[in-house]
mmCIF file of C-alpha atoms and ligand atoms in Angstrom:
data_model
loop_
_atom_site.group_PDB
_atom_site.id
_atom_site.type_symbol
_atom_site.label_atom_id
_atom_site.label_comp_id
_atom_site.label_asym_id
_atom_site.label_seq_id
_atom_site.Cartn_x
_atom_site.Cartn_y
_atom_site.Cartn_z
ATOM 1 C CA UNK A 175 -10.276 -21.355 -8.853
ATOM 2 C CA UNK A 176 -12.979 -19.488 -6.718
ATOM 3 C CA UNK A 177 -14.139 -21.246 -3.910
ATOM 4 C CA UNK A 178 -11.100 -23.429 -3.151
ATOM 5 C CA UNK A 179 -9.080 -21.061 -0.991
ATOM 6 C CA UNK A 180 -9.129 -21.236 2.631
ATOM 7 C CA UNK A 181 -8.380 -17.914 4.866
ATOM 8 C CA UNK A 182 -7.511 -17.133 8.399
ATOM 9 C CA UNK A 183 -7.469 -13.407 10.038
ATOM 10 C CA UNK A 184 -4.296 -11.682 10.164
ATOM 11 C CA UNK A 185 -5.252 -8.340 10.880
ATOM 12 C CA UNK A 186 -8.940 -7.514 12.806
ATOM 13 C CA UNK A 187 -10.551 -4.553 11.444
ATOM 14 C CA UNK A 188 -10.547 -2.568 15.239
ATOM 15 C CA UNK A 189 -6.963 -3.294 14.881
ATOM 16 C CA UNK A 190 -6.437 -1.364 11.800
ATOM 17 C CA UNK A 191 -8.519 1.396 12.920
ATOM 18 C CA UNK A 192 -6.087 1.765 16.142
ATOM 19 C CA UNK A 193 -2.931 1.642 13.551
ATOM 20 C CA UNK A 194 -4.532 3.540 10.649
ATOM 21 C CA UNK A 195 -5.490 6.461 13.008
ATOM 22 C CA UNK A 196 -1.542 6.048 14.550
ATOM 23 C CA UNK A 197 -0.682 6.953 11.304
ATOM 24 C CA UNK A 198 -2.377 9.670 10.318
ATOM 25 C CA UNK A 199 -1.324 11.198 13.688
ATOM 26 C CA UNK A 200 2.381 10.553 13.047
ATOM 27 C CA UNK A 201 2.139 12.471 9.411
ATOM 28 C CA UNK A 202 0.172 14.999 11.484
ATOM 29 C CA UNK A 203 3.110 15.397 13.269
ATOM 30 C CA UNK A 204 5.583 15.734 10.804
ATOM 31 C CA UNK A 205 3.952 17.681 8.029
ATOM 32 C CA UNK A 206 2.872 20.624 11.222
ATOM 33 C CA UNK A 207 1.676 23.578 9.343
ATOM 34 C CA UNK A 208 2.643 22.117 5.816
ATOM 35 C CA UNK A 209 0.236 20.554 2.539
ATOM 36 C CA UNK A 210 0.591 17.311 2.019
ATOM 37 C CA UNK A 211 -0.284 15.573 -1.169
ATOM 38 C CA UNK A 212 -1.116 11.750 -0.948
ATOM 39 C CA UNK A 213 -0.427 9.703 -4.313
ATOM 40 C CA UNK A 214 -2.529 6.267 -3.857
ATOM 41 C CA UNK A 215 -1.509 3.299 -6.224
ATOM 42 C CA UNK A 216 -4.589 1.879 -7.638
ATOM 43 C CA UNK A 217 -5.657 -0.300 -6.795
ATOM 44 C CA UNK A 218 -4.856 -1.664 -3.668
ATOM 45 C CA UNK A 219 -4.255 1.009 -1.773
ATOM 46 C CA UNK A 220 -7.406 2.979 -2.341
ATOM 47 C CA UNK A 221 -8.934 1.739 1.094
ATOM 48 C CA UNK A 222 -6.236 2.496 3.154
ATOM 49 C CA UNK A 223 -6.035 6.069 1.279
ATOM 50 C CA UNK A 224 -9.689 6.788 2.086
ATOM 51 C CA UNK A 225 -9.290 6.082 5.425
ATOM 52 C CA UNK A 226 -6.021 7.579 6.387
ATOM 53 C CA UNK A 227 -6.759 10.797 4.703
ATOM 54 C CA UNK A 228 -9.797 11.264 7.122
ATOM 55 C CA UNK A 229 -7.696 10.923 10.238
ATOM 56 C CA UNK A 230 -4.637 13.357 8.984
ATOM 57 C CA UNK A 231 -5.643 16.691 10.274
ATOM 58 C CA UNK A 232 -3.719 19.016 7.778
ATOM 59 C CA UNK A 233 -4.481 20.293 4.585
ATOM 60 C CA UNK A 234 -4.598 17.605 1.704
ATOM 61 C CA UNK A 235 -4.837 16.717 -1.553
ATOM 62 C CA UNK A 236 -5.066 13.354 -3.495
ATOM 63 C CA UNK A 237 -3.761 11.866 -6.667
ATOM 64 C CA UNK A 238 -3.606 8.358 -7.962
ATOM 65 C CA UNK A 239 -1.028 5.978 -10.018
ATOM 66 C CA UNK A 240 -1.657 2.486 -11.315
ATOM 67 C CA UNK A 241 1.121 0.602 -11.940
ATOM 68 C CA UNK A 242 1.569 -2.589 -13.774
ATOM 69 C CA UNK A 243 0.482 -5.653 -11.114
ATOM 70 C CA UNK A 244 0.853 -9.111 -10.535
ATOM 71 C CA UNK A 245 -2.452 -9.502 -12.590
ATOM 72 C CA UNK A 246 -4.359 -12.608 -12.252
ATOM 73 C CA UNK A 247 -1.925 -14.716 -9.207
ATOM 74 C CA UNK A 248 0.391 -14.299 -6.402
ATOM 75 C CA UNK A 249 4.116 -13.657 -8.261
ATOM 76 C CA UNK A 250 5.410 -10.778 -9.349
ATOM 77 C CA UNK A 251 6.571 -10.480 -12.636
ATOM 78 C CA UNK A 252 9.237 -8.203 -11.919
ATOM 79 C CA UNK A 253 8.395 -5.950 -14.664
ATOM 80 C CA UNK A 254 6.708 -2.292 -13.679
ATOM 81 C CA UNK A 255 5.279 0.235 -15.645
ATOM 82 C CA UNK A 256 2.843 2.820 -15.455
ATOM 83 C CA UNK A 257 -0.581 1.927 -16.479
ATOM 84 C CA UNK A 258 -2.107 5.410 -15.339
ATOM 85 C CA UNK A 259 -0.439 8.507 -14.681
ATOM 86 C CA UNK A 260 -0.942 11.145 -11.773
ATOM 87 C CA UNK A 261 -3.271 13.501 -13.126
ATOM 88 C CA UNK A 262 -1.312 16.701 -11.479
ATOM 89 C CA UNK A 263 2.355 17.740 -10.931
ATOM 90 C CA UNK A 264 3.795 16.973 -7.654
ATOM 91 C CA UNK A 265 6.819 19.923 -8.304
ATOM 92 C CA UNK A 266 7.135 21.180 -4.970
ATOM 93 C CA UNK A 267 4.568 19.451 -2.683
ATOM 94 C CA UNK A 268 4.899 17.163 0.177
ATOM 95 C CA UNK A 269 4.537 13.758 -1.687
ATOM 96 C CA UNK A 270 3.233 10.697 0.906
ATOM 97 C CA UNK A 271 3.354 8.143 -1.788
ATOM 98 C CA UNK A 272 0.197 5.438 0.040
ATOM 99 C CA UNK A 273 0.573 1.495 -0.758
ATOM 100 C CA UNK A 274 -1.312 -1.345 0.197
ATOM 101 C CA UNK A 275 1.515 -3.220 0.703
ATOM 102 C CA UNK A 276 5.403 -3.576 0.599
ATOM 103 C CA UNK A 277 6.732 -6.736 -0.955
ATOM 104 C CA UNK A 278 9.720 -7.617 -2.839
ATOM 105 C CA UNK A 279 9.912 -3.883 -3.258
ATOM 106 C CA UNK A 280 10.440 -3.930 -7.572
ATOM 107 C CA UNK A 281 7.147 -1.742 -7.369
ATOM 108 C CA UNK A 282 7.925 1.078 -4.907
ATOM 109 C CA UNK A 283 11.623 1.407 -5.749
ATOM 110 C CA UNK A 284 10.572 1.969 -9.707
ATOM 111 C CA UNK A 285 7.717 4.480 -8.572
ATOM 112 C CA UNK A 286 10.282 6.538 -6.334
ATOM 113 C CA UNK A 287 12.359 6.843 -8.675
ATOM 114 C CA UNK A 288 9.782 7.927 -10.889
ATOM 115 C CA UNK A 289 8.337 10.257 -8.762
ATOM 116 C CA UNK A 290 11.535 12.265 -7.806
ATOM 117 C CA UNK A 291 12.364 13.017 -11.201
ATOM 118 C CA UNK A 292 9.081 15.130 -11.155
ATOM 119 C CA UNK A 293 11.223 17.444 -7.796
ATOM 120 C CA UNK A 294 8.627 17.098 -4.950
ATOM 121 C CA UNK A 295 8.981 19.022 -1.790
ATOM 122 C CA UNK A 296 9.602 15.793 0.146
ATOM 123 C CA UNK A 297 8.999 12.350 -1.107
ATOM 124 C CA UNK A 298 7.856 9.555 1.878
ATOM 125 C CA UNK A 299 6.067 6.447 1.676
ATOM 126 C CA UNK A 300 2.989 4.940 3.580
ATOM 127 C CA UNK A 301 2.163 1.588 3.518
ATOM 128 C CA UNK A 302 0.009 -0.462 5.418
ATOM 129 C CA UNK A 303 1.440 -3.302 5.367
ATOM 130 C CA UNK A 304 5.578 -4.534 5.116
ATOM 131 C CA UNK A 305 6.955 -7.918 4.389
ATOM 132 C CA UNK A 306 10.047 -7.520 4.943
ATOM 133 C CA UNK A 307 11.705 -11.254 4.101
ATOM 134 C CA UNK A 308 10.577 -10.872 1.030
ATOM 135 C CA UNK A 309 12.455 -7.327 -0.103
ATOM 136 C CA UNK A 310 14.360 -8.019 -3.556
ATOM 137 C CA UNK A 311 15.487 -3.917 -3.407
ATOM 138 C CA UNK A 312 16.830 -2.295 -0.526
ATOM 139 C CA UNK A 313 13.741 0.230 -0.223
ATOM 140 C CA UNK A 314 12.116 0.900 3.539
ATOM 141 C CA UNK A 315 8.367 3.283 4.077
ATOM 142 C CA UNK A 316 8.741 5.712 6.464
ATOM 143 C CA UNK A 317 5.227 4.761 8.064
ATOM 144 C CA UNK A 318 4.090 1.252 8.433
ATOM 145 C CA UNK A 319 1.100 -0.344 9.122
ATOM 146 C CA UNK A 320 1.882 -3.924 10.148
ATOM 147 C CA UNK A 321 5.291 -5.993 9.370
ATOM 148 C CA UNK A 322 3.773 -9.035 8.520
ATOM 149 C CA UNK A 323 4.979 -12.734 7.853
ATOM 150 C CA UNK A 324 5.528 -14.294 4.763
ATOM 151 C CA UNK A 325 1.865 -15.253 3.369
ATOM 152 C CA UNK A 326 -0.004 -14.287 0.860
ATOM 153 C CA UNK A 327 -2.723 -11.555 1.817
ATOM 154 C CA UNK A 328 -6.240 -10.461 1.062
ATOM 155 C CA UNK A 329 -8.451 -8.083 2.436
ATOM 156 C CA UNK A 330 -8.606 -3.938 3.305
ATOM 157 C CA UNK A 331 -8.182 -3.878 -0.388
ATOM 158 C CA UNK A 332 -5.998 -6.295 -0.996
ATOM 159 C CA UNK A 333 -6.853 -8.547 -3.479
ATOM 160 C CA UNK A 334 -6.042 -11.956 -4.885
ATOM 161 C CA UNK A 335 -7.461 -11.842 -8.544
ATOM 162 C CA UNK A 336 -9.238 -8.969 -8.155
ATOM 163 C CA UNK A 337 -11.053 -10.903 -5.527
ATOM 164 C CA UNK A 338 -11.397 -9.999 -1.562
ATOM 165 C CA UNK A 339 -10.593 -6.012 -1.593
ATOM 166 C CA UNK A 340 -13.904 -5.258 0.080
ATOM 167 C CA UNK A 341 -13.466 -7.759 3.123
ATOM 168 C CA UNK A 342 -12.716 -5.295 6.476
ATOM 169 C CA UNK A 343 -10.067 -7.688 8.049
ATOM 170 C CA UNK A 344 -6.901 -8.485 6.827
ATOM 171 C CA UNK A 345 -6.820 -12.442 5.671
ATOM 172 C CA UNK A 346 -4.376 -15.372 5.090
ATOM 173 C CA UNK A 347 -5.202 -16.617 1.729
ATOM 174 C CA UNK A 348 -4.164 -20.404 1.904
ATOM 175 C CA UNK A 349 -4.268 -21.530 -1.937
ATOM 176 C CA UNK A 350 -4.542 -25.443 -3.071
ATOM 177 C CA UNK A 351 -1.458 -25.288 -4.123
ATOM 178 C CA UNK A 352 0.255 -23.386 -2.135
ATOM 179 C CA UNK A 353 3.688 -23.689 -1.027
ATOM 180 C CA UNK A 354 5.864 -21.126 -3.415
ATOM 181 C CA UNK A 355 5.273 -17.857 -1.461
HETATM 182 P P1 IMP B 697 6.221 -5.552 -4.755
HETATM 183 O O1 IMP B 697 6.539 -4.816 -5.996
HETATM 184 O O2 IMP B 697 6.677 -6.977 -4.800
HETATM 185 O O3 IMP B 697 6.684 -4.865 -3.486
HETATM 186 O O4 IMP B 697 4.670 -5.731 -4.698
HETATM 187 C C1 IMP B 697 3.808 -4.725 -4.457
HETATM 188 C C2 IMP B 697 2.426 -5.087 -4.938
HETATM 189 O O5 IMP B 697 2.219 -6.512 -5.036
HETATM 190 C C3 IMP B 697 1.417 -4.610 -3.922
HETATM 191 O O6 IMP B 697 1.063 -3.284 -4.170
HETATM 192 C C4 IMP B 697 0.290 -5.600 -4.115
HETATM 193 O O7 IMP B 697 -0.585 -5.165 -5.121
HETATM 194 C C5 IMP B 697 0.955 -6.880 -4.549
HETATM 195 N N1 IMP B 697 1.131 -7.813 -3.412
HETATM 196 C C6 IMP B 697 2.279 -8.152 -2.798
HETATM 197 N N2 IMP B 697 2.078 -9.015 -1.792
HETATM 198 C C7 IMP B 697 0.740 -9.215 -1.756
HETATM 199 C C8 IMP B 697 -0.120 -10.000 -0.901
HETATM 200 O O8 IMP B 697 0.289 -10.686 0.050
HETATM 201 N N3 IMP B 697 -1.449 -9.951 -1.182
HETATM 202 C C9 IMP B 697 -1.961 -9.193 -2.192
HETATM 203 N N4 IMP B 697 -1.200 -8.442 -3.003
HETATM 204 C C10 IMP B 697 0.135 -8.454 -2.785
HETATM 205 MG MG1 MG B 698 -2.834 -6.667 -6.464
#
């Protein structure tokens, strides 16, 4: 129901600047005189993409995957498929597979395994941020934003019905009836 939720900053916005641009100099780092090719999932992690991108100083390219999501509300379904393809073969590159977030971890493990039948280079996961007490599969990013808490979050395109992605915190979304998550 719009309008009912209350929310609470998590995350400021100069605080994922400072992280963001940690990041980017960590992959810098790593990937020293290599390509890398970042594979957003749609849609969540599109503002994290667009922003880590422009602090990696190496050469780049981009690529996007949507994946089945928990549509409308909070719970996963468990069930993942792909509900848009990359558009290019990753056979050889340096994959840096971007999410928004890392939850119970059904998502990422099912797009891994996806992804490394198609032989990338390398195959390593960014996400901005990890909740880690909720992880159903044992899967682990190699660079993380934040480790938050268990709540339910919105904001830095996150969403919560398609709603929030565009605010430049990150947000606890406190629901009427919460209490499940
Ligand atoms: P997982 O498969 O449970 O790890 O969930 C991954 C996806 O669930 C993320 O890419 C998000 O789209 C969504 N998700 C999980 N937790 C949250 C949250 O706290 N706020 C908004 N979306 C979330
Ligand atoms: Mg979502």
């Amino acid at each position: 129901m719009p309008g009912t939720e209350g929310r609470e900053i998590l995350i400021r916005r100069a605080e994922i600047e400072k992280r963001v641009r940690a990041v980017a100099r960590q992959i810098t780092r790593d990937f020293r005189g290599e390509r890398i090719h970042l594979i957003g999932v749609l849609k969540g992690a599109c503002i994290f993409l667009s922003d880590l991108i422009r602090e990696i100083n190496l050469e780049s390219s981009i690529d996007f995957i949507a994946v089945s999501s928990y549509g409308r509300g909070k719970e996963s379904s468990g069930q993942v498929r792909v509900l848009k393809d990359l558009d290019s073969s990753i056979a050889g590159l340096n994959v840096i597979l971007v999410e928004d977030i890392l939850d119970t971890g059904l998502t990422l493990s099912y797009l891994l395994r996806v992804l490394r039948q198609r032989r990338p280079k390398t195959l390593r996961v960014a996400a901005l941020l990890d909740k880690p007490s909720r992880r159903l599969k044992p899967v682990e990013a190699n660079y993380v934003g934040f480790k938050i808490p268990n709540e339910f979050v919105v904001g830095y395109g996150l969403d919560y019905g398609e709603r929030y992605r565009n605010l430049k915190d990150v947000y606890v979304l406190h629901l009427p009836e919460d209490g499940t998550h």
